[in-house]
Amino acid sequence: MATFYVTNFGCRATQADGAAIERQLRERGLERAEEPAKASLVVLNTCTVTAAADQDARAAIRRIHRKNPDAQIVVTGCYAQRAPEEIAALPGVTQVIGNSHKHLLSELAWGGIRTSDVGSRPLDLECQADSKTFVPITQLTSDVGGPQSEVRRPIFVSDIFAHTELQAAPVFDAANERTRPNLKVQDGCDNRCSFCVIPYVRGQSRSLRLAEVICEVETLVAAGYREVVISGINLGRWGRDLAVSPQPSALRKTGQRPTTNDPRPGFEDLVRTMLSETALQKLRISSVEPMDWSDELIQLMAQSPRIAKHAHVPLQSGSDAVLRRMHRKYRPWHYREKIEKIHAAMPTAAIGADVMVGFPGESESEFEETRRLVEDLPFTYLHVFTYSARPGTPAASMGKQVPIHVARERSRILRDLIAEKKLVFMSRFIGKPVELITLNVSGSDHEGKYTEGLTDNYLAVRLQGNHPPNRWLPARVEGVLDGALLGVAS
């Protein structure tokens, strides 16, 4: 039997795309291999958010080709959309399929469609109906190895901004398998941050229809899953692109909100409907941009025990001048106000942020503004990134690029600061009861066997003893060790 293996790089949205690709290939009768070296078809689903992400993908391609020279290697994802010719030139690559064609990957990579038909083939009924506004996909080929070479590696890439397809399939991270599936409900981004290449490789913001979201969640609940994480590239924008329906009763079927003020659905409608129309025990919301944290969303999260008390709010910088150069749509005082509202409504909530250091022109005083804001606000964790110039973005051509050793030192300062803040936060729970979901991970130490878990407010727990995964259990916290709470089931 033909086998496949999908390797994913990067963010949760990429992981979700990979899950959808796996679903495609299984439906075509392929079986998942244990590792790339044993697969007939290897798909690399790439990220391009940093130069390091591109480098990781190239290294993986070379490694897979070396270990499994007979495998068909297909490269897809954001790097494939951004630099298809560059990837096609690598030894072992048989196809490059951009995000624009990702929904056709199983057909393009494993028969069922002739490459000469790709440019004229309708994508689905909806796209066929919208054919007047949809830019037809095209087939490009790249001559690799110069004029003497007979090798032609097909590249399937087209205008991502004409792309309307959104695939959804739950993601099961290895450590959380059978416990916390991740469901992508939104893709693309209409913002144009000066440092970010993602809109150019993922296209405009588009939403999974509410009926499809509910169907996926109901299926997961019926299969026994107790927590679902919803994610997207710009999750808080969910629903803004959905067509307006004149019928108030259309919410359940088409995702429309029954209101005369704004008939378009909002992210709050998605959350509220998931709670009202499914029996999901716990909904966890991934990253939402600062200005999309409405008072309504904060109160909805605070009042519902079925929503995890966990807010991830990207910051990027605490300097007004840097935020303006980044083309971010909020100011530091706006951001502070949002975090303070979230903390006031949910004092024990996990609050995290993305922070970038070393943005072009970032001075010592501008970095100090970021450090002070991080110090002041009740963050429990941070994702700290060092700026990486992306080709084609406005920031890449800005002057005063920050030396890498300076950026790394600033990163260290923030990481040390948040480590102290996280320890203080975790210590607040010693001697107190918590509720956690057990993960599919166990181990042992000098105290004996333990099972890993995750609290409602996003704290890792080592729970004494062996416990089955995917169970919400009450526990008592007895200490903190190596970044995790030590708990005993109660």
Coordinates of C-alpha atoms in Angstrom, one line a residue:
M1 CA 0.0 0.0 0.0
A2 CA 1.2 3.5 -0.8
T3 CA 2.2 5.5 2.3
F4 CA 2.6 9.2 3.2
Y5 CA 4.2 11.3 5.9
V6 CA 3.4 15.0 6.5
T7 CA 6.0 17.2 8.3
N8 CA 4.7 20.5 9.6
F9 CA 6.7 23.6 10.4
G10 CA 5.5 26.7 12.3
C11 CA 2.3 28.0 13.7
R12 CA -1.0 26.4 14.7
A13 CA -2.5 27.4 11.4
T14 CA 0.2 25.5 9.6
Q15 CA -0.4 22.5 11.8
A16 CA -4.1 22.7 11.0
D17 CA -3.3 22.8 7.3
G18 CA -1.2 19.7 7.7
A19 CA -4.1 17.9 9.4
A20 CA -6.3 18.7 6.4
I21 CA -3.7 17.4 4.0
E22 CA -3.5 14.2 6.0
R23 CA -7.3 13.9 5.8
Q24 CA -7.1 14.3 2.0
L25 CA -4.4 11.6 1.6
R26 CA -6.2 9.1 3.8
E27 CA -9.4 9.7 1.7
R28 CA -7.4 8.7 -1.4
G29 CA -6.4 5.4 0.2
L30 CA -2.9 6.2 1.4
E31 CA -1.7 5.0 4.8
R32 CA 0.3 7.1 7.2
A33 CA 4.0 5.9 7.5
E34 CA 5.8 5.9 10.9
E35 CA 8.5 8.2 9.6
P36 CA 9.6 10.0 6.4
A37 CA 12.2 7.4 5.6
K38 CA 9.4 4.8 5.1
A39 CA 7.0 6.9 3.1
S40 CA 6.3 6.8 -0.6
L41 CA 5.1 10.4 -0.5
V42 CA 6.6 13.0 1.9
V43 CA 4.8 16.4 2.3
L44 CA 6.7 19.3 3.9
N45 CA 4.2 21.9 5.1
T46 CA 6.5 24.9 5.5
C47 CA 6.6 28.2 7.4
T48 CA 8.4 31.4 6.3
V49 CA 7.9 33.8 9.2
T50 CA 11.7 34.0 9.7
A51 CA 14.9 33.2 7.8
A52 CA 15.5 30.4 10.3
A53 CA 12.1 28.8 9.3
D54 CA 13.2 28.7 5.7
Q55 CA 16.5 27.2 6.6
D56 CA 14.9 24.5 8.7
A57 CA 12.7 23.5 5.7
R58 CA 15.7 23.3 3.3
A59 CA 17.6 21.2 5.8
A60 CA 14.7 18.8 6.2
I61 CA 14.3 18.4 2.4
R62 CA 18.0 17.5 2.1
R63 CA 17.8 15.1 5.1
I64 CA 14.7 13.3 3.8
H65 CA 16.1 13.0 0.2
R66 CA 19.3 11.6 1.7
K67 CA 17.5 9.0 3.8
N68 CA 14.7 8.2 1.3
P69 CA 15.9 9.0 -2.2
D70 CA 13.0 7.2 -3.9
A71 CA 10.3 9.2 -2.1
Q72 CA 8.2 11.8 -3.9
I73 CA 8.9 15.0 -2.0
V74 CA 6.2 17.6 -2.2
V75 CA 6.8 21.0 -0.6
T76 CA 3.8 23.2 0.3
G77 CA 2.9 26.0 2.8
C78 CA 4.0 29.5 3.2
Y79 CA 7.6 29.1 2.1
A80 CA 6.4 27.3 -1.0
Q81 CA 4.0 30.2 -1.8
R82 CA 6.7 32.8 -1.2
A83 CA 9.7 31.3 -3.0
P84 CA 8.6 28.3 -5.2
E85 CA 11.5 28.5 -7.7
E86 CA 14.1 28.5 -4.8
I87 CA 12.6 25.3 -3.4
A88 CA 12.1 23.6 -6.7
A89 CA 15.9 23.9 -7.3
L90 CA 16.7 21.7 -4.3
P91 CA 17.6 18.1 -5.0
G92 CA 14.8 15.6 -4.4
V93 CA 11.9 18.0 -4.7
T94 CA 9.3 16.7 -7.1
Q95 CA 6.6 19.3 -6.7
V96 CA 6.1 22.7 -5.1
I97 CA 2.4 23.4 -4.2
G98 CA 1.7 26.8 -2.8
N99 CA -1.0 27.7 -0.3
S100 CA -3.1 28.8 -3.3
H101 CA -3.3 25.1 -4.4
K102 CA -3.0 23.3 -1.1
H103 CA -6.6 22.2 -1.2
L104 CA -5.8 20.2 -4.4
L105 CA -2.6 18.7 -3.0
S106 CA -3.7 15.1 -2.8
E107 CA -4.9 15.2 -6.4
L108 CA -1.8 17.0 -7.8
A109 CA 0.6 14.8 -5.8
W110 CA -1.1 11.5 -6.1
G111 CA -3.1 11.3 -9.4
G112 CA -6.7 12.0 -10.1
I113 CA -6.0 15.3 -12.0
R114 CA -3.8 16.1 -15.0
T115 CA -1.5 19.0 -14.5
S116 CA -2.7 20.4 -17.8
D117 CA -6.2 20.7 -16.4
V118 CA -5.3 22.6 -13.3
G119 CA -5.7 26.1 -14.8
S120 CA -9.3 25.5 -15.9
R121 CA -10.7 23.1 -13.3
P122 CA -13.3 24.6 -11.0
L123 CA -12.4 24.4 -7.3
D124 CA -15.8 23.6 -5.9
L125 CA -19.4 24.7 -6.3
E126 CA -19.0 27.9 -4.4
C127 CA -15.9 29.0 -6.3
Q128 CA -17.5 28.0 -9.6
A129 CA -20.4 30.3 -8.7
D130 CA -18.0 33.1 -8.0
S131 CA -15.9 32.4 -11.1
K132 CA -16.2 36.0 -12.4
T133 CA -14.2 37.3 -9.5
F134 CA -11.9 34.4 -8.9
V135 CA -8.5 34.6 -10.6
P136 CA -8.0 31.2 -12.4
I137 CA -5.2 29.2 -10.9
T138 CA -2.3 28.6 -13.3
Q139 CA 0.4 26.0 -13.7
L140 CA 4.0 27.2 -13.8
T141 CA 7.1 25.0 -14.4
S142 CA 10.7 25.6 -13.5
D143 CA 13.6 24.4 -15.6
V144 CA 16.1 23.1 -13.0
G145 CA 19.7 22.6 -13.7
G146 CA 20.1 24.8 -16.8
P147 CA 19.3 24.2 -20.5
Q148 CA 21.0 20.8 -20.6
S149 CA 18.7 19.4 -17.9
E150 CA 15.7 17.4 -18.8
V151 CA 14.3 17.6 -15.3
R152 CA 11.2 19.8 -15.0
R153 CA 9.7 20.2 -11.6
P154 CA 6.1 21.4 -11.6
I155 CA 5.2 24.4 -9.5
F156 CA 1.6 25.2 -8.6
V157 CA 1.3 28.7 -7.3
S158 CA -1.2 31.5 -8.1
D159 CA -2.5 34.8 -6.7
I160 CA -3.1 34.1 -3.0
F161 CA -5.3 37.2 -2.7
A162 CA -7.8 35.6 -5.1
H163 CA -7.9 32.4 -3.0
T164 CA -11.2 31.7 -1.1
E165 CA -10.6 28.2 0.0
L166 CA -10.3 27.4 3.7
Q167 CA -9.6 23.8 4.9
A168 CA -10.5 22.6 8.3
A169 CA -9.3 19.5 10.1
P170 CA -8.6 19.1 13.8
V171 CA -4.9 19.0 14.8
F172 CA -3.7 16.5 17.4
D173 CA -0.3 17.5 18.7
A174 CA 1.8 14.5 19.6
A175 CA 1.9 15.3 23.3
N176 CA -1.8 16.1 23.5
E177 CA -3.1 13.4 21.3
R178 CA -6.6 12.3 22.2
T179 CA -6.8 15.3 24.6
R180 CA -6.8 18.8 23.1
P181 CA -7.5 19.0 19.3
N182 CA -6.9 22.3 17.6
L183 CA -9.4 23.6 15.0
K184 CA -8.5 26.4 12.6
V185 CA -11.6 28.5 11.9
Q186 CA -10.0 31.5 10.2
D187 CA -7.1 32.0 7.7
G188 CA -5.4 35.0 6.1
C189 CA -4.9 38.5 7.3
D190 CA -6.0 42.0 6.1
N191 CA -3.5 43.8 8.2
R192 CA -0.2 45.0 6.7
C193 CA 2.3 45.0 9.5
S194 CA 5.6 46.2 8.1
F195 CA 7.6 43.2 9.3
C196 CA 5.2 40.5 8.3
V197 CA 5.1 38.3 5.2
I198 CA 2.1 36.2 6.2
P199 CA -0.6 38.2 4.3
Y200 CA 1.4 37.8 1.1
V201 CA 1.5 34.0 1.5
R202 CA -1.9 33.3 3.1
G203 CA -4.0 36.0 1.4
Q204 CA -7.0 37.9 2.6
S205 CA -8.9 37.1 5.8
R206 CA -11.5 34.4 5.4
S207 CA -13.7 32.5 7.8
L208 CA -14.9 28.9 8.1
R209 CA -18.7 29.1 8.1
L210 CA -20.4 28.7 11.4
A211 CA -22.3 25.6 10.4
E212 CA -19.0 23.9 9.5
V213 CA -17.4 25.0 12.7
I214 CA -20.3 23.5 14.7
C215 CA -20.2 20.3 12.7
E216 CA -16.5 19.8 13.4
V217 CA -16.9 20.5 17.1
E218 CA -19.9 18.2 17.4
T219 CA -17.9 15.5 15.7
L220 CA -15.1 15.9 18.2
V221 CA -17.4 16.0 21.2
A222 CA -19.2 12.8 20.0
A223 CA -15.7 11.2 19.7
G224 CA -15.1 12.0 23.3
Y225 CA -12.9 15.1 23.2
R226 CA -13.3 17.4 26.2
E227 CA -11.3 20.5 25.2
V228 CA -11.0 22.1 21.8
V229 CA -8.7 25.0 20.9
I230 CA -9.8 27.3 18.1
S231 CA -7.2 29.2 16.2
G232 CA -6.5 31.3 13.1
I233 CA -4.0 33.7 11.6
N234 CA -6.1 36.7 12.8
L235 CA -8.7 34.8 14.8
G236 CA -10.6 37.9 16.1
R237 CA -11.5 38.8 12.5
W238 CA -13.6 35.7 12.2
G239 CA -16.9 36.4 10.4
R240 CA -16.1 39.8 8.9
D241 CA -15.9 38.3 5.4
L242 CA -19.1 36.2 5.6
A243 CA -22.0 37.3 3.4
V244 CA -24.9 39.2 4.9
S245 CA -28.1 37.3 5.3
P246 CA -31.5 39.2 5.5
Q247 CA -33.0 36.4 7.6
P248 CA -32.6 36.5 11.4
S249 CA -32.9 32.8 11.6
A250 CA -29.8 32.3 9.4
L251 CA -27.3 32.3 12.2
R252 CA -27.3 28.5 12.7
K253 CA -27.1 27.7 9.0
T254 CA -24.8 30.4 7.5
G255 CA -23.1 32.1 10.4
Q256 CA -25.1 35.4 10.4
R257 CA -25.9 37.3 13.4
P258 CA -29.6 38.3 13.9
T259 CA -29.1 42.0 14.6
T260 CA -30.3 45.1 12.7
N261 CA -27.2 47.1 13.7
D262 CA -24.5 44.9 12.2
P263 CA -25.8 41.8 10.4
R264 CA -22.2 40.5 9.9
P265 CA -21.2 37.8 12.5
G266 CA -18.5 38.7 15.0
F267 CA -16.0 36.5 16.8
E268 CA -18.2 36.8 20.0
D269 CA -21.1 35.2 18.0
L270 CA -18.8 32.3 17.1
V271 CA -17.9 31.7 20.7
R272 CA -21.4 32.1 22.0
T273 CA -22.9 29.7 19.4
M274 CA -20.2 27.1 20.1
L275 CA -21.3 27.1 23.7
S276 CA -25.0 27.1 23.1
E277 CA -25.1 24.5 20.3
T278 CA -22.5 22.0 21.4
A279 CA -21.8 20.0 24.5
L280 CA -18.2 20.9 24.5
Q281 CA -16.8 20.9 28.0
K282 CA -14.0 23.4 27.5
L283 CA -13.3 25.9 24.7
R284 CA -9.8 27.4 24.6
I285 CA -9.2 30.5 22.5
S286 CA -5.8 31.0 21.0
S287 CA -4.2 34.3 20.0
V288 CA -6.5 37.3 19.5
E289 CA -5.2 40.8 18.4
P290 CA -5.5 43.6 21.1
M291 CA -8.2 45.6 19.5
D292 CA -10.4 42.5 19.0
W293 CA -10.6 42.0 22.8
S294 CA -14.0 43.7 23.1
D295 CA -15.7 44.2 26.4
E296 CA -18.3 41.7 25.3
L297 CA -15.6 39.0 24.6
I298 CA -13.9 39.6 27.9
Q299 CA -17.2 39.3 29.9
L300 CA -18.2 36.3 27.9
M301 CA -15.0 34.5 28.8
A302 CA -15.1 35.7 32.4
Q303 CA -18.7 34.5 33.0
S304 CA -18.5 31.1 31.3
P305 CA -16.9 28.2 33.1
R306 CA -16.7 26.4 29.8
I307 CA -14.2 28.9 28.4
A308 CA -10.6 28.5 29.5
K309 CA -9.3 31.4 31.4
H310 CA -6.4 32.0 29.0
A311 CA -5.8 35.2 26.9
H312 CA -3.0 35.5 24.4
V313 CA -2.7 39.1 23.2
P314 CA 0.1 39.9 20.8
L315 CA 2.1 43.0 21.9
Q316 CA 5.2 43.1 19.6
S317 CA 6.5 46.3 21.2
G318 CA 5.8 48.6 24.2
S319 CA 7.2 51.6 22.3
D320 CA 4.7 53.9 20.5
A321 CA 7.3 54.8 18.0
V322 CA 8.2 51.2 17.2
L323 CA 4.5 50.2 16.9
R324 CA 4.0 53.0 14.4
R325 CA 7.0 51.8 12.3
M326 CA 5.5 48.3 12.5
H327 CA 2.2 49.7 11.2
R328 CA 0.4 48.2 14.2
K329 CA -3.1 49.5 14.8
Y330 CA -3.0 50.2 18.5
R331 CA -0.8 52.3 20.9
P332 CA 0.8 51.1 24.2
W333 CA -1.9 52.8 26.3
H334 CA -4.6 51.0 24.3
Y335 CA -2.8 47.7 24.9
R336 CA -2.4 48.4 28.6
E337 CA -6.1 49.1 28.9
K338 CA -7.1 45.8 27.3
I339 CA -4.7 43.7 29.5
E340 CA -5.9 45.5 32.7
K341 CA -9.6 44.8 31.7
I342 CA -8.8 41.1 31.1
H343 CA -7.0 40.9 34.4
A344 CA -9.7 42.7 36.4
A345 CA -12.4 40.4 35.0
M346 CA -10.3 37.2 35.5
P347 CA -7.6 37.7 38.2
T348 CA -6.3 34.1 37.8
A349 CA -6.2 34.0 34.0
A350 CA -3.1 33.2 32.1
I351 CA -2.1 36.2 30.0
G352 CA 0.5 35.9 27.4
A353 CA 1.9 37.9 24.5
D354 CA 4.2 37.9 21.5
V355 CA 7.1 40.4 21.8
M356 CA 9.6 41.2 19.0
V357 CA 13.0 42.6 19.8
G358 CA 15.5 44.1 17.4
F359 CA 13.0 45.7 15.0
P360 CA 14.8 48.1 12.7
G361 CA 15.8 51.3 14.5
E362 CA 14.8 50.0 18.0
S363 CA 16.9 52.2 20.3
E364 CA 17.8 51.4 23.9
S365 CA 15.1 53.8 25.2
E366 CA 12.5 52.2 22.9
F367 CA 13.4 48.7 24.1
E368 CA 13.3 50.0 27.7
E369 CA 9.7 51.1 27.1
T370 CA 8.9 47.5 26.1
R371 CA 10.7 46.1 29.1
R372 CA 8.8 48.4 31.5
L373 CA 5.5 47.6 30.0
V374 CA 6.2 43.8 30.3
E375 CA 7.3 44.4 33.9
D376 CA 4.1 46.4 34.7
L377 CA 1.5 44.2 33.2
P378 CA 0.3 40.9 34.7
F379 CA 1.8 38.6 32.1
T380 CA 2.2 34.9 33.0
Y381 CA 4.3 34.0 29.9
L382 CA 5.8 35.5 26.7
H383 CA 6.8 34.4 23.3
V384 CA 9.9 36.5 22.6
F385 CA 11.1 36.7 19.0
T386 CA 14.2 38.3 17.4
Y387 CA 13.3 40.4 14.3
S388 CA 14.1 38.6 11.1
A389 CA 13.9 40.5 7.8
R390 CA 11.5 39.0 5.3
P391 CA 12.0 39.7 1.6
G392 CA 9.4 42.1 0.1
T393 CA 8.3 43.6 3.4
P394 CA 8.7 47.3 4.1
A395 CA 10.8 46.6 7.3
A396 CA 13.4 44.7 5.3
S397 CA 14.4 47.9 3.5
M398 CA 14.4 50.1 6.6
G399 CA 17.7 51.5 7.8
K400 CA 19.3 51.1 11.2
Q401 CA 19.1 47.4 11.4
V402 CA 19.8 46.3 15.0
P403 CA 23.0 44.2 15.4
I404 CA 22.1 40.5 16.1
H405 CA 24.1 40.4 19.4
V406 CA 22.1 43.4 20.7
A407 CA 18.8 41.8 19.7
R408 CA 19.8 38.6 21.4
E409 CA 20.7 40.4 24.6
R410 CA 17.3 42.2 24.7
S411 CA 15.6 38.8 24.1
R412 CA 17.5 37.4 27.1
I413 CA 16.5 40.3 29.3
L414 CA 12.8 39.7 28.5
R415 CA 13.0 36.0 28.9
D416 CA 14.6 36.4 32.4
L417 CA 12.0 38.9 33.4
I418 CA 9.0 36.7 32.3
A419 CA 10.6 33.7 34.0
E420 CA 10.5 35.5 37.3
K421 CA 6.9 36.7 36.7
K422 CA 5.7 33.2 35.8
L423 CA 7.3 31.7 38.9
V424 CA 5.5 34.3 41.1
F425 CA 2.2 33.5 39.3
M426 CA 2.6 29.8 39.7
S427 CA 3.5 30.0 43.4
R428 CA 0.1 31.7 44.1
F429 CA -1.5 28.3 43.6
I430 CA 0.6 26.3 46.1
G431 CA -1.8 24.7 48.6
K432 CA -4.9 25.5 46.5
P433 CA -7.2 23.4 44.4
V434 CA -7.0 23.4 40.6
E435 CA -8.8 21.6 37.8
L436 CA -6.7 20.1 35.0
I437 CA -7.1 18.0 31.9
T438 CA -4.8 15.0 31.7
L439 CA -2.5 14.8 28.6
N440 CA -1.3 11.7 26.9
V441 CA 2.1 12.0 28.5
S442 CA 3.5 10.3 31.6
G443 CA 6.9 9.9 33.2
S444 CA 8.6 9.2 36.5
D445 CA 11.0 11.0 38.8
H446 CA 12.4 10.5 42.3
E447 CA 8.9 10.9 43.7
G448 CA 7.5 8.1 41.5
K449 CA 5.2 8.1 38.4
Y450 CA 3.3 11.1 37.2
T451 CA 1.0 12.2 34.5
E452 CA 1.2 15.6 32.7
G453 CA -1.8 17.8 32.8
L454 CA -2.8 21.4 31.9
T455 CA -4.9 23.7 34.0
D456 CA -7.8 25.8 32.8
N457 CA -5.4 28.8 33.1
Y458 CA -2.6 27.2 31.0
L459 CA -0.3 26.0 33.7
A460 CA 1.6 22.7 33.3
V461 CA 1.0 20.2 36.1
R462 CA 2.8 17.0 37.1
L463 CA 0.1 14.9 38.7
Q464 CA 1.2 12.1 40.9
G465 CA 0.3 8.6 39.6
N466 CA -0.9 7.2 36.4
H467 CA -4.1 8.7 35.0
P468 CA -5.8 8.1 31.7
P469 CA -5.6 11.0 29.2
N470 CA -8.5 13.3 28.3
R471 CA -10.0 13.6 31.8
W472 CA -10.8 16.8 33.7
L473 CA -9.6 16.1 37.3
P474 CA -9.5 18.1 40.5
A475 CA -6.1 18.4 42.1
R476 CA -4.3 20.1 45.0
V477 CA -1.0 21.9 44.2
E478 CA 1.8 21.0 46.5
G479 CA 4.7 22.9 44.9
V480 CA 6.5 24.2 41.8
L481 CA 9.3 22.4 40.0
D482 CA 11.0 23.0 36.6
G483 CA 8.2 25.2 35.3
A484 CA 5.4 22.9 36.4
L485 CA 3.0 22.7 39.3
L486 CA 3.3 19.5 41.4
G487 CA -0.2 18.2 42.1
V488 CA -2.0 15.4 43.8
A489 CA -5.5 14.3 42.6
S490 CA -8.2 15.2 45.1

